[in-house]
Coordinates of C-alpha atoms (C1' of nucleotides) in Angstrom, one line a residue:
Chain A
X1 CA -0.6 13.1 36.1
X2 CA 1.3 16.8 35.6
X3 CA 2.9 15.2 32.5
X4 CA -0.4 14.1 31.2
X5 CA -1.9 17.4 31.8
X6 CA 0.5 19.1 30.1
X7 CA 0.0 16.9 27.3
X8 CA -3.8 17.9 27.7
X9 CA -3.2 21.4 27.4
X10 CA -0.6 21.5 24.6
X11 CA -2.9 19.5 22.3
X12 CA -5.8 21.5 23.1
X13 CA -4.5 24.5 21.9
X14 CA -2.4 23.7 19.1
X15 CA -4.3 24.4 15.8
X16 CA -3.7 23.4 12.5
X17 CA -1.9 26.1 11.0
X18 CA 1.2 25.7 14.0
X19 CA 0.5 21.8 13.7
X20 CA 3.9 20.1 12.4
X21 CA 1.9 17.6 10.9
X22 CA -0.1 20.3 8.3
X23 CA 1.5 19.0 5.0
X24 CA 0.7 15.4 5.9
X25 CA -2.9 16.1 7.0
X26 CA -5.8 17.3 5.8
X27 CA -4.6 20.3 5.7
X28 CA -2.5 19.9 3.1
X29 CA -2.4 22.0 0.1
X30 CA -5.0 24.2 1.5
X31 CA -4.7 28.0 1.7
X32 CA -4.0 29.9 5.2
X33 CA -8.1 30.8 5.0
X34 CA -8.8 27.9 4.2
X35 CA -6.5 26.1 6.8
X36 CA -8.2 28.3 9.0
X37 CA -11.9 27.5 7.9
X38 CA -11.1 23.9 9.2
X39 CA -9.4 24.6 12.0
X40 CA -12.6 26.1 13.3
X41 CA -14.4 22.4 12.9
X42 CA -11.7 20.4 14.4
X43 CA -12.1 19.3 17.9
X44 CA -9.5 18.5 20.3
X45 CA -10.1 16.3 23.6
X46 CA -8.1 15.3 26.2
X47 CA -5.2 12.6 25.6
X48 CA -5.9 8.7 25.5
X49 CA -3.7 6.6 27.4
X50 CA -2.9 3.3 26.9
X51 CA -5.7 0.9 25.9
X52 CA -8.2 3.8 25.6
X53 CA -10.9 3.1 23.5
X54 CA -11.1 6.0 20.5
X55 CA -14.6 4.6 19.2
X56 CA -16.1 0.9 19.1
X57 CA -16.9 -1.3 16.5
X58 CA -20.7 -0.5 15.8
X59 CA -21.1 2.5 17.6
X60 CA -23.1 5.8 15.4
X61 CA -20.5 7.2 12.9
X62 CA -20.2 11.3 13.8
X63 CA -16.6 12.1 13.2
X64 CA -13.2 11.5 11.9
X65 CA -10.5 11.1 14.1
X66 CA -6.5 12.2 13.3
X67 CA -4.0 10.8 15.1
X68 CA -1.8 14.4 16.5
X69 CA 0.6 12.1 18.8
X70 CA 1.2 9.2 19.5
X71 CA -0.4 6.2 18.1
X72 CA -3.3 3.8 18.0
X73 CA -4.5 0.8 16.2
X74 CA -7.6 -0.7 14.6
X75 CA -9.0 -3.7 14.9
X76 CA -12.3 -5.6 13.8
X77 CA -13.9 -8.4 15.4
X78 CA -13.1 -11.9 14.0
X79 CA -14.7 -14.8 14.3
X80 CA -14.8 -16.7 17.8
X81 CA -14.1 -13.7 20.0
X82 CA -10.7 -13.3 18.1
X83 CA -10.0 -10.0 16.9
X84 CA -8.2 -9.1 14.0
X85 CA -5.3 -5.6 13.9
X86 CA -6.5 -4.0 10.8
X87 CA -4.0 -1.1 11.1
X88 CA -2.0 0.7 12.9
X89 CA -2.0 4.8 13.2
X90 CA 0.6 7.5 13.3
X91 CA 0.3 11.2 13.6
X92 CA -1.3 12.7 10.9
X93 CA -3.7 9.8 10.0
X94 CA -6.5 9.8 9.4
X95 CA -9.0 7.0 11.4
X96 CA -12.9 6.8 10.7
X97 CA -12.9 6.8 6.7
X98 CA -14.5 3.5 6.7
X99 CA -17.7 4.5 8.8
X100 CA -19.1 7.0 6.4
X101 CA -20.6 4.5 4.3
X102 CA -23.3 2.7 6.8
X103 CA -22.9 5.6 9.1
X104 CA -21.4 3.3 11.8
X105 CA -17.6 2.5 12.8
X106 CA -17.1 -0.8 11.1
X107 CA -14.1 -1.3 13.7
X108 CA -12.7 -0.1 17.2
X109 CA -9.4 1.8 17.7
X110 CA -7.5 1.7 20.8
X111 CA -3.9 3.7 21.6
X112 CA -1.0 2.0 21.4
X113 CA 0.5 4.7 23.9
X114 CA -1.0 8.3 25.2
X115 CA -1.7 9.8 22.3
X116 CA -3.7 13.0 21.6
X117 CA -6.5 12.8 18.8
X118 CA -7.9 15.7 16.9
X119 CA -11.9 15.0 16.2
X120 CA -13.6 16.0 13.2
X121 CA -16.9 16.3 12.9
X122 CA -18.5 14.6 9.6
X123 CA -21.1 16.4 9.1
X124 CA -19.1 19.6 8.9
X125 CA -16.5 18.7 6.8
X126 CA -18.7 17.7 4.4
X127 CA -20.6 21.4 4.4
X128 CA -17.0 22.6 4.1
X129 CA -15.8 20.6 1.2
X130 CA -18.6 21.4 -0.8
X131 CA -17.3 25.1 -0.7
X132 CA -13.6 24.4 -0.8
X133 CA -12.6 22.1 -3.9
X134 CA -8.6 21.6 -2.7
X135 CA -10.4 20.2 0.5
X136 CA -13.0 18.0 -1.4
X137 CA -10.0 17.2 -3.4
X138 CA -7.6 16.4 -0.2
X139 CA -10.8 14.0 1.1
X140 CA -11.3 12.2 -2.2
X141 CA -7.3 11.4 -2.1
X142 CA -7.1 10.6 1.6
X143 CA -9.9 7.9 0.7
X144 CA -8.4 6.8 -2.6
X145 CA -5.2 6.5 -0.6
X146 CA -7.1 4.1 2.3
X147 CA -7.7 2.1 -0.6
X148 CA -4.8 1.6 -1.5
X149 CA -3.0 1.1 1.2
X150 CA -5.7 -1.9 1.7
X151 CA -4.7 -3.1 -1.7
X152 CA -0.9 -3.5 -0.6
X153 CA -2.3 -4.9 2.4
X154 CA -4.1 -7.7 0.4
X155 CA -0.7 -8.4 -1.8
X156 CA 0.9 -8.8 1.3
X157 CA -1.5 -11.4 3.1
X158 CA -2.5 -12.9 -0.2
X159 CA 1.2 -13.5 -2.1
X160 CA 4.2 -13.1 0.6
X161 CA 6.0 -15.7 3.4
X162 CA 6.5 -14.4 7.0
X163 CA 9.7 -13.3 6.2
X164 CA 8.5 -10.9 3.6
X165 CA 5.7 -9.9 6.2
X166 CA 7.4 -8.9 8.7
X167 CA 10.5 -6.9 6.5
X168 CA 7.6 -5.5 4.5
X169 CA 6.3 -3.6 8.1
X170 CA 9.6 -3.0 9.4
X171 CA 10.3 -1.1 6.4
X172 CA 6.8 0.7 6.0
X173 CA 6.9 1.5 9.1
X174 CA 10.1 3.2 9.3
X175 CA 9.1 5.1 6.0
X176 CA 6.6 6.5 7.6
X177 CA 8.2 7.4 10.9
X178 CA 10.8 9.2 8.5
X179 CA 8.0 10.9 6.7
X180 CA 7.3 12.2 10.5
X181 CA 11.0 13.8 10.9
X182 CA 11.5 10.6 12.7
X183 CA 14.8 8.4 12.6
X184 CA 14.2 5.9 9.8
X185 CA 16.7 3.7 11.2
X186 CA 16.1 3.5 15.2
X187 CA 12.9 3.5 16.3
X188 CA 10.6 2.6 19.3
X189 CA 7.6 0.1 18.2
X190 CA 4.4 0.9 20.2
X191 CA 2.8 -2.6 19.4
X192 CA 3.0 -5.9 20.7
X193 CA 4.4 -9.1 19.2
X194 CA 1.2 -10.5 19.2
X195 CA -0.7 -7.4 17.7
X196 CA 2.5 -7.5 14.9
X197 CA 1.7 -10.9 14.4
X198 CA -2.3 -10.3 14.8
X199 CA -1.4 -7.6 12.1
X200 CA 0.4 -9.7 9.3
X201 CA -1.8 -12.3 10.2
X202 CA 1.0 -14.6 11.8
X203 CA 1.2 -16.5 15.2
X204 CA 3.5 -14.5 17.5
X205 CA 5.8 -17.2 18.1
X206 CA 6.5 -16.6 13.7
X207 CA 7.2 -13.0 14.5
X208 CA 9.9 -13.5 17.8
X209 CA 11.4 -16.0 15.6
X210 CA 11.9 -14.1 12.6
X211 CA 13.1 -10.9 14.9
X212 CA 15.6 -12.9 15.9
X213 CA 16.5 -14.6 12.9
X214 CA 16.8 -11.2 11.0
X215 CA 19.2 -10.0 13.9
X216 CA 21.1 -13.1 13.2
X217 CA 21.3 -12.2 9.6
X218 CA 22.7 -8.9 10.7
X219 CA 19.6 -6.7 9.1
X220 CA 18.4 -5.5 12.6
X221 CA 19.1 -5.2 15.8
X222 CA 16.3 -5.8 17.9
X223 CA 15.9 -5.1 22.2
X224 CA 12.3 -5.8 22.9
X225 CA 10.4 -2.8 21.2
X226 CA 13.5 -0.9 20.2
X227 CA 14.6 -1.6 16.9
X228 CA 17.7 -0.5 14.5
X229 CA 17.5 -1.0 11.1
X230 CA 20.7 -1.9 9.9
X231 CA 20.4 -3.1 6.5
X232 CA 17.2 -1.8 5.1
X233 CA 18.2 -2.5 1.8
X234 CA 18.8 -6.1 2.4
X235 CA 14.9 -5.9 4.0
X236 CA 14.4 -4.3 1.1
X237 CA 15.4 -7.1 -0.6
X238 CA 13.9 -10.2 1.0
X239 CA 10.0 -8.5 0.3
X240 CA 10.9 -8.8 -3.4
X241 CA 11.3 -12.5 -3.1
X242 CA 15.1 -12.9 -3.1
X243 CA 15.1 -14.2 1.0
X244 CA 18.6 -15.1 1.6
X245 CA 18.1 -19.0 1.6
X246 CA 17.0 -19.5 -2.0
X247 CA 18.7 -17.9 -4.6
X248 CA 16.3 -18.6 -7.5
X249 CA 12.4 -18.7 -6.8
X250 CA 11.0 -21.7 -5.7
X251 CA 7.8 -20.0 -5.2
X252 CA 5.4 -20.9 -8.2
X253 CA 3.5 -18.0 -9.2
X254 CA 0.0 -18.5 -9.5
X255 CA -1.0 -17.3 -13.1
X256 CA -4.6 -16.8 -13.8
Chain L
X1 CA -20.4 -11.2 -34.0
X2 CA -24.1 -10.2 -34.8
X3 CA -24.7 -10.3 -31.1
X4 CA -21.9 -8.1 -29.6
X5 CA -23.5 -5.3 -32.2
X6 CA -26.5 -5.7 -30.5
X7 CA -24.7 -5.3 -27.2
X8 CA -23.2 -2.4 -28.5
X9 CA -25.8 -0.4 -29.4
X10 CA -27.9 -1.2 -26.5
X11 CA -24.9 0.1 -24.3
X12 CA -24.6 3.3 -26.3
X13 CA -27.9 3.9 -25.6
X14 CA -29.5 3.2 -22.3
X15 CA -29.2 7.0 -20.2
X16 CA -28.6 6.3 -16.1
X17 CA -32.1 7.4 -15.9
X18 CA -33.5 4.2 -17.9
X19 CA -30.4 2.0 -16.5
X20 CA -32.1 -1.1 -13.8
X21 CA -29.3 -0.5 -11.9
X22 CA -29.1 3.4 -11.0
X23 CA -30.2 2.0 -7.8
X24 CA -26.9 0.6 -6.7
X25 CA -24.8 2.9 -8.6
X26 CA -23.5 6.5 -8.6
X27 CA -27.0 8.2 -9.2
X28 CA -28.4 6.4 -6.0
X29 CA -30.5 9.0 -4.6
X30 CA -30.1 11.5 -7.1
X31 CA -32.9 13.1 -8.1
X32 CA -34.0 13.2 -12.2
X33 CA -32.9 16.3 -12.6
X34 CA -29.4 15.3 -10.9
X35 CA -29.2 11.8 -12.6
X36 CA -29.5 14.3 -15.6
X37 CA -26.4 16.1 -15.5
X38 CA -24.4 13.3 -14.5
X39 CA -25.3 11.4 -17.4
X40 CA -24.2 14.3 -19.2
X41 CA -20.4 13.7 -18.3
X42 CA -20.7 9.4 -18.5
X43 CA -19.2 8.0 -21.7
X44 CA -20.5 4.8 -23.3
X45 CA -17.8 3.3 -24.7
X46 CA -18.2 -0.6 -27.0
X47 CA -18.1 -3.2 -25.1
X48 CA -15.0 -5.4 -24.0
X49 CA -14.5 -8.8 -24.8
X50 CA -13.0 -11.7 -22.9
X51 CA -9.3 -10.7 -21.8
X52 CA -10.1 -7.2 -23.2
X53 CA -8.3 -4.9 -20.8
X54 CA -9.8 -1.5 -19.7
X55 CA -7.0 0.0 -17.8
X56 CA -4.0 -1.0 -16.9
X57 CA -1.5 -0.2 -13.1
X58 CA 1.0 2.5 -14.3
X59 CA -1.8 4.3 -16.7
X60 CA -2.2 8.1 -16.2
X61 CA -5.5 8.2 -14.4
X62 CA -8.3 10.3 -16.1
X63 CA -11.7 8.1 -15.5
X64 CA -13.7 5.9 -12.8
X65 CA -15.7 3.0 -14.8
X66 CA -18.7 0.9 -13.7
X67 CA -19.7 -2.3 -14.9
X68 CA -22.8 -2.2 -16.7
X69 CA -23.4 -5.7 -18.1
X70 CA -20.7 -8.8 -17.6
X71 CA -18.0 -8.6 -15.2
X72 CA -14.5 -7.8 -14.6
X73 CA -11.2 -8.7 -12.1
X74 CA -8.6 -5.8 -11.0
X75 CA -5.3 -7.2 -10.3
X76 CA -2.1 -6.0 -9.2
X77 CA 1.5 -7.3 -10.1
X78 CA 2.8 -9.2 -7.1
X79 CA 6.4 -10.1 -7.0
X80 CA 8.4 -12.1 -9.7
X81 CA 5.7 -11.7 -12.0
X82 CA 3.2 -13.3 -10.8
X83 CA -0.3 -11.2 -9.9
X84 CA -2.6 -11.0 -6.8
X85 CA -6.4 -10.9 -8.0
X86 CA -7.9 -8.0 -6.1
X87 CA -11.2 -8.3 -6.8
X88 CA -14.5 -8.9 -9.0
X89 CA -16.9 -6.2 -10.5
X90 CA -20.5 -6.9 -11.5
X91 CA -22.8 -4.2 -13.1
X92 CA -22.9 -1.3 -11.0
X93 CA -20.3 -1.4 -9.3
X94 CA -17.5 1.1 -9.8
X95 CA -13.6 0.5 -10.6
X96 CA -10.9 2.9 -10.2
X97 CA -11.2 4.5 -7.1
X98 CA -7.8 3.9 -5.7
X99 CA -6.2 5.5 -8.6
X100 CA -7.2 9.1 -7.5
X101 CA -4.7 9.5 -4.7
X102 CA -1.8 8.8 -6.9
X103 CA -2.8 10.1 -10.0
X104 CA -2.4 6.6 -11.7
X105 CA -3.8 3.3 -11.8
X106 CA -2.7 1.3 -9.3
X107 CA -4.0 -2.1 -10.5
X108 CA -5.2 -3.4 -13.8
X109 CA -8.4 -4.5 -15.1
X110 CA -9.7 -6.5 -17.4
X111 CA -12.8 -8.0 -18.3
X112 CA -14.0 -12.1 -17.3
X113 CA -16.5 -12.3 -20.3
X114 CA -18.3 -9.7 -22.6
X115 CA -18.7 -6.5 -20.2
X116 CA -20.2 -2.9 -21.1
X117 CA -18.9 -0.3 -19.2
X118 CA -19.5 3.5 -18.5
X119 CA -16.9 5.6 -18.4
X120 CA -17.1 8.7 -15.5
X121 CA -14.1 11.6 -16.4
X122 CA -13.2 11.9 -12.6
X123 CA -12.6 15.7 -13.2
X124 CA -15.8 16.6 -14.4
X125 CA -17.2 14.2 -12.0
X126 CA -15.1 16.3 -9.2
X127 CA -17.1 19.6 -10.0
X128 CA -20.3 17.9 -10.4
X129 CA -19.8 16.5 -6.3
X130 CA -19.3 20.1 -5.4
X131 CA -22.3 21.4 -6.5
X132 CA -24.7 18.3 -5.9
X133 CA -24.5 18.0 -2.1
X134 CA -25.7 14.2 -2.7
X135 CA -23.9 13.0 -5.1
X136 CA -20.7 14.6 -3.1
X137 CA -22.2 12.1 0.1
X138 CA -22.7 9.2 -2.7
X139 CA -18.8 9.6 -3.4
X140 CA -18.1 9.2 0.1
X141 CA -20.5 6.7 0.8
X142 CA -18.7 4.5 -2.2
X143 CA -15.2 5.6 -1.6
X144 CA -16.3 4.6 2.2
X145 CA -17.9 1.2 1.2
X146 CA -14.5 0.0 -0.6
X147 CA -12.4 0.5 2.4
X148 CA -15.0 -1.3 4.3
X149 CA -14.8 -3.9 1.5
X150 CA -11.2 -4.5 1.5
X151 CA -11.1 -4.6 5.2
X152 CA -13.8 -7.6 4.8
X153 CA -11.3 -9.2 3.0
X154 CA -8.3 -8.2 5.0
X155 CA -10.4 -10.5 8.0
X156 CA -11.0 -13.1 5.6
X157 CA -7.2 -13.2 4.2
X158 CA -5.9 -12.7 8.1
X159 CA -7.8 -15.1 9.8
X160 CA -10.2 -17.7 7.8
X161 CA -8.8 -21.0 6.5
X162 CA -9.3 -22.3 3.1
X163 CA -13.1 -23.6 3.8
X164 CA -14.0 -20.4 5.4
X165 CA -12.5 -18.5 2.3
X166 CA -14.9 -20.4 -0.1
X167 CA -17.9 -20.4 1.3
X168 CA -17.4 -16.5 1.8
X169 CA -16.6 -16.0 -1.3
X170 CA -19.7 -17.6 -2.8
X171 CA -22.2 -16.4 0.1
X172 CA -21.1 -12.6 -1.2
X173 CA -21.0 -13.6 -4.9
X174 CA -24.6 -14.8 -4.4
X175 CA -25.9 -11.6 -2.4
X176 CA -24.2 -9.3 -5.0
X177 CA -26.3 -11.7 -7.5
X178 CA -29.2 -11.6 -6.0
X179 CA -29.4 -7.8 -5.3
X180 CA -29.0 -7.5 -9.2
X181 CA -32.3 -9.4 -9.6
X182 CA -30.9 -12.5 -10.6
X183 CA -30.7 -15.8 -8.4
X184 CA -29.0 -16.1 -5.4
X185 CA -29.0 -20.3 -5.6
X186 CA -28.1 -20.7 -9.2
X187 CA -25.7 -19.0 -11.2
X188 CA -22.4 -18.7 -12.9
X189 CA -19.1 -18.2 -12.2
X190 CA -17.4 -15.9 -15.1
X191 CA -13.9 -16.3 -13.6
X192 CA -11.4 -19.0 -13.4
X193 CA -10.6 -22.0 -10.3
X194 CA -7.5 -20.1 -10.9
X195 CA -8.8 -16.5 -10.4
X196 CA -10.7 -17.6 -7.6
X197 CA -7.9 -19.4 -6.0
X198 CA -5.9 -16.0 -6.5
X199 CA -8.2 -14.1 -5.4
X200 CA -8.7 -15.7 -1.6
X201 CA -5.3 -16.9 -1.8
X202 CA -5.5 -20.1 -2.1
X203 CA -3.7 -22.9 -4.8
X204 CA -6.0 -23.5 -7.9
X205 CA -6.2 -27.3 -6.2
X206 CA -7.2 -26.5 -2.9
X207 CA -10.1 -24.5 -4.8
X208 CA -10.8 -27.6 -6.6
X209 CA -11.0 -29.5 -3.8
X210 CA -12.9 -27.5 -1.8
X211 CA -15.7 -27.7 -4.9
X212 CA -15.6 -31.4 -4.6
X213 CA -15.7 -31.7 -0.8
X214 CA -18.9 -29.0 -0.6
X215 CA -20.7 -30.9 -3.2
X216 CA -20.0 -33.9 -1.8
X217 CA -21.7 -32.5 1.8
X218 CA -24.7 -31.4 -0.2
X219 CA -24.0 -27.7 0.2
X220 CA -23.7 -26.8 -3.4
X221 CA -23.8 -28.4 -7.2
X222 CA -21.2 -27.6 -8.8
X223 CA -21.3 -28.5 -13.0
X224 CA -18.2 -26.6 -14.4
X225 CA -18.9 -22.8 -13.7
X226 CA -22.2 -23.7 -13.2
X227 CA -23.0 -22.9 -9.2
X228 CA -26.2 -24.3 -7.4
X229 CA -26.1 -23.1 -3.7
X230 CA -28.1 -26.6 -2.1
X231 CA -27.9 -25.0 1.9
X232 CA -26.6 -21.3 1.9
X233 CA -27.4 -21.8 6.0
X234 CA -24.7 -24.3 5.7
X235 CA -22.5 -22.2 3.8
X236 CA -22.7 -20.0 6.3
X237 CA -22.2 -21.7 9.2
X238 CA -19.0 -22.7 8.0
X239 CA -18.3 -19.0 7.5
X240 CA -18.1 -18.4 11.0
X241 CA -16.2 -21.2 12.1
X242 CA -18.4 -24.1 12.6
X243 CA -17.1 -26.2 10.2
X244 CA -18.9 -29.6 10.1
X245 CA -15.7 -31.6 10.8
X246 CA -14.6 -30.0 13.6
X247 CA -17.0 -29.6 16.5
X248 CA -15.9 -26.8 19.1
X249 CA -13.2 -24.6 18.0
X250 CA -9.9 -26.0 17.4
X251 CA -8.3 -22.8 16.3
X252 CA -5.9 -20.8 19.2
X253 CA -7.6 -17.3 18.7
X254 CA -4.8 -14.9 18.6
X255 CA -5.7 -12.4 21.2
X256 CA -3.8 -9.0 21.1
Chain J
dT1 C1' 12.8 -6.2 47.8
dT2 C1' 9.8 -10.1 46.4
dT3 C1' 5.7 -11.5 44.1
dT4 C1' 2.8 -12.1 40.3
dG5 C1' 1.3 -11.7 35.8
dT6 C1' 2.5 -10.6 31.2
dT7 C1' 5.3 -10.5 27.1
dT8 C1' 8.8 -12.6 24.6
dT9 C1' 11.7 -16.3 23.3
dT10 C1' 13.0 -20.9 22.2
dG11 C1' 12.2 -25.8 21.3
dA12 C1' 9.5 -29.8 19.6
dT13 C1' 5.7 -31.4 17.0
dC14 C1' 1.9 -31.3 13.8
dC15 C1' -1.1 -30.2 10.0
dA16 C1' -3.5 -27.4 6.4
dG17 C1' -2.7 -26.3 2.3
dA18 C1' 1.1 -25.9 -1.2
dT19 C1' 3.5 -28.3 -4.5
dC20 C1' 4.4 -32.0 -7.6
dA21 C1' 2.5 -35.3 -10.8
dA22 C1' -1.1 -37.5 -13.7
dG23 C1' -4.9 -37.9 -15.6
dT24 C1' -9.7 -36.2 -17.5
dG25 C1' -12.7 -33.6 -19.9
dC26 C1' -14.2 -29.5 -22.3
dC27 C1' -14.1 -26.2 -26.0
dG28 C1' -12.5 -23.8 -30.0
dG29 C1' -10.4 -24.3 -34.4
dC30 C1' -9.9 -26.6 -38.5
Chain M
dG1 C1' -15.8 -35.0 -36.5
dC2 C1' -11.1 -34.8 -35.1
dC3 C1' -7.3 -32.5 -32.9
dG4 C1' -4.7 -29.8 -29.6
dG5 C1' -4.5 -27.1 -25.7
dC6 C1' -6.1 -25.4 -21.7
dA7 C1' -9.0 -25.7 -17.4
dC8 C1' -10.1 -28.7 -14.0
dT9 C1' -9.8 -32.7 -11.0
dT10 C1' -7.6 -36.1 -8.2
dG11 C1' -3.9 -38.4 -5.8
dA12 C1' 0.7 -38.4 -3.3
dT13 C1' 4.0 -35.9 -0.9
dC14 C1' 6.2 -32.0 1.3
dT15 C1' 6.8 -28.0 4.2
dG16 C1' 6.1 -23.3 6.3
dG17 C1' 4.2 -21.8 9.8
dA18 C1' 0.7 -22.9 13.5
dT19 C1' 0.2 -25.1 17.7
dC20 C1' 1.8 -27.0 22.0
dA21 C1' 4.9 -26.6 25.9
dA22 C1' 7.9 -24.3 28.8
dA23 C1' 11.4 -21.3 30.2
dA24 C1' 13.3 -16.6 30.4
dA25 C1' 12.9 -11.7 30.5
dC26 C1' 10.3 -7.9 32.1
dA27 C1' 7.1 -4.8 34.4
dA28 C1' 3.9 -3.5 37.6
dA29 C1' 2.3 -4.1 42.2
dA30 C1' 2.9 -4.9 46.9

DNA sequence: TTTTGTTTTTGATCCAGATCAAGTGCCGGC
DNA sequence: GCCGGCACTTGATCTGGATCAAAAACAAAA
């Protein structure tokens, strides 16, 4: 409870400009005024904790949410009460981006771990890009980026084995964690099994097997959520195709 | 020859403010004077043909395109050459948006029959959204609707088995038909078994079977790319899970 | 500490859909 | 009208990963 408090307290009063996270945000590439300008929109609430709901599937679409610590995932409803992971979020992301259209959150997010969330409200941001350009500029690229990242996301379920699932998000993530001042190599997951497997859109028993298989094959070293990349380029590797099994590709492509 | 003249010169001509489909495009709630000065910055280029390819992943990014008559796939290169169908474009709907983050064209595109399309500099476009409050909210609002999009497919890709995939993917052809003012029970497909296969991830003969096996159940007449939809409730029913073979759930929902 | 529930791992089996293999039929070119 | 090639269909087989089952490792509670 003191820790948590802390936490509270810290996150409340950090704003943007002595934020770590500036050149990945929104923030980025915006002038000190400017900086500034949005700073005075951005909201900051109290921590989440574990399993805390951020915003529900459905519910009225008001603001954007960035992740400051911590992290938190997404996740739509599937059919038959299943769900499925649609992302997951580290500091600095953005959460929200897919509400604006109907004006409603198309999915939930829930933390992974306490995590402390700065709120933007949409309605504001939009006044404020209208009169900034760098920001309208910064939003239109944070979407176009969404998109993307989507698009990989579609490669990856469409086109690739579990094998190249799985190395595909060990890798990804660890980029990203890097791009965070984060070790790239040794790292803590926040997720389960089953939301990696929810994730990749493989059963979790696919994903403990290939852990352990890539452990065998000296690429990681896995204990329970901590992981140690030891041969990212072999990962690295095994997304493009080239899995250590079959030398050529016995994969036929599907031409259109 | 004489008749892709014609097309021509009708595509040249017809201003956003006469286009039929300024309703589900970028001047959506624009008002005249508005639709005005966008038209001012849209190019009208000649029309593609079959194969024709409009831009291609790698190419510096200048422009966003909509479709204005025919259609068009994006793709992407997936690995070892081969290439994951990302998605279909029918008149007014707009292509390039995930090129603006990076600067470049992330996929490629490239038309399924004899398309005309509009051509939007994103620049100029840029400054226009900065001083039209509405057309800034329509950028969002379409920006926001392709995330939402790709997460639709993200659920169907994750989670939906080769049945499911189908009749999605002919239930949303059919709505995106049928809000163009053509027929939602009878049209035609422009693209391949193979691009549709691609597309939901599927093998060109699972498509093929799947065709056979809905006909067969009186959901649908299929003649070639000729598509009668017999019982869209059918359709879908099947969509969420109720397929007619199997009746209660047989699927383990992976919970997270 | 033990208890109890959850997460993860491991093993055995099964099946949807991929892959392989042959047609069949359509369409454009000559 | 005939030919050649490609798109599509259909059938037979194979297999990656799901599913089923159960034990092992942990974690939170008591």
């Amino acid at each position: 409870m003191n820790q948590s408090t802390v936490i509270s307290i810290e996150s409340i009063r950090v704003a943007c400009r002595y934020c770590t996270l500036s050149s990945l945000c929104l923030p980025m590439g915006l002038t000190p005024e400017d900086v500034e300008r949005l700073d005075d929109i951005v909201k900051r609430a109290r921590p989440l904790h574990r399993g805390d709901v951020l915003f529900r599937e459905g519910e009225r679409f008001r603001s954007l949410y960035v992740v400051k610590t911590g992290s938190l995932k997404t996740f739509a409803p599937s059919c038959e009460g299943g769900e499925q992971v649609l992302s997951f979020h580290l500091p600095g992301e953005i959460m929200g981006l897919d509400a604006i259209d109907k004006g409603e959150h198309a999915c939930s997010a829930s933390a992974l771990e306490t995590s402390a969330i700065c709120e933007i409200p949409f309605a504001r941001l939009e006044e404020l890009t209208a009169l900034i350009p760098s920001l309208q500029h910064q939003m239109y690229r944070l979407l176009s980026k969404e998109i993307g990242q989507d698009t990989d996301m579609l490669l990856l379920l469409g086109k690739k084995n579990a094998e190249e699932r799985l190395a595909a998000f060990l890798l990804s993530f660890s980029q990203r964690l890097h791009k965070r001042g984060l070790s790239a190599t040794d790292f803590h997951l926040s997720m389960s099994r089953h939301e990696i497997g929810n994730y990749l859109g493989l059963a979790v028993e696919t994903v403990s097997r290939l852990f352990t298989r890539f452990q065998d094959d000296g690429l990681v070293r896995v204990e329970r959520k901590h992981i140690e990349l030891l041969d990212p380029q072999g990962l690295e590797e095994i997304i493009d195709g080239a899995s250590p099994g079959r030398r050529q590709a016995p994969q036929r492509q599907q031409q259109t």
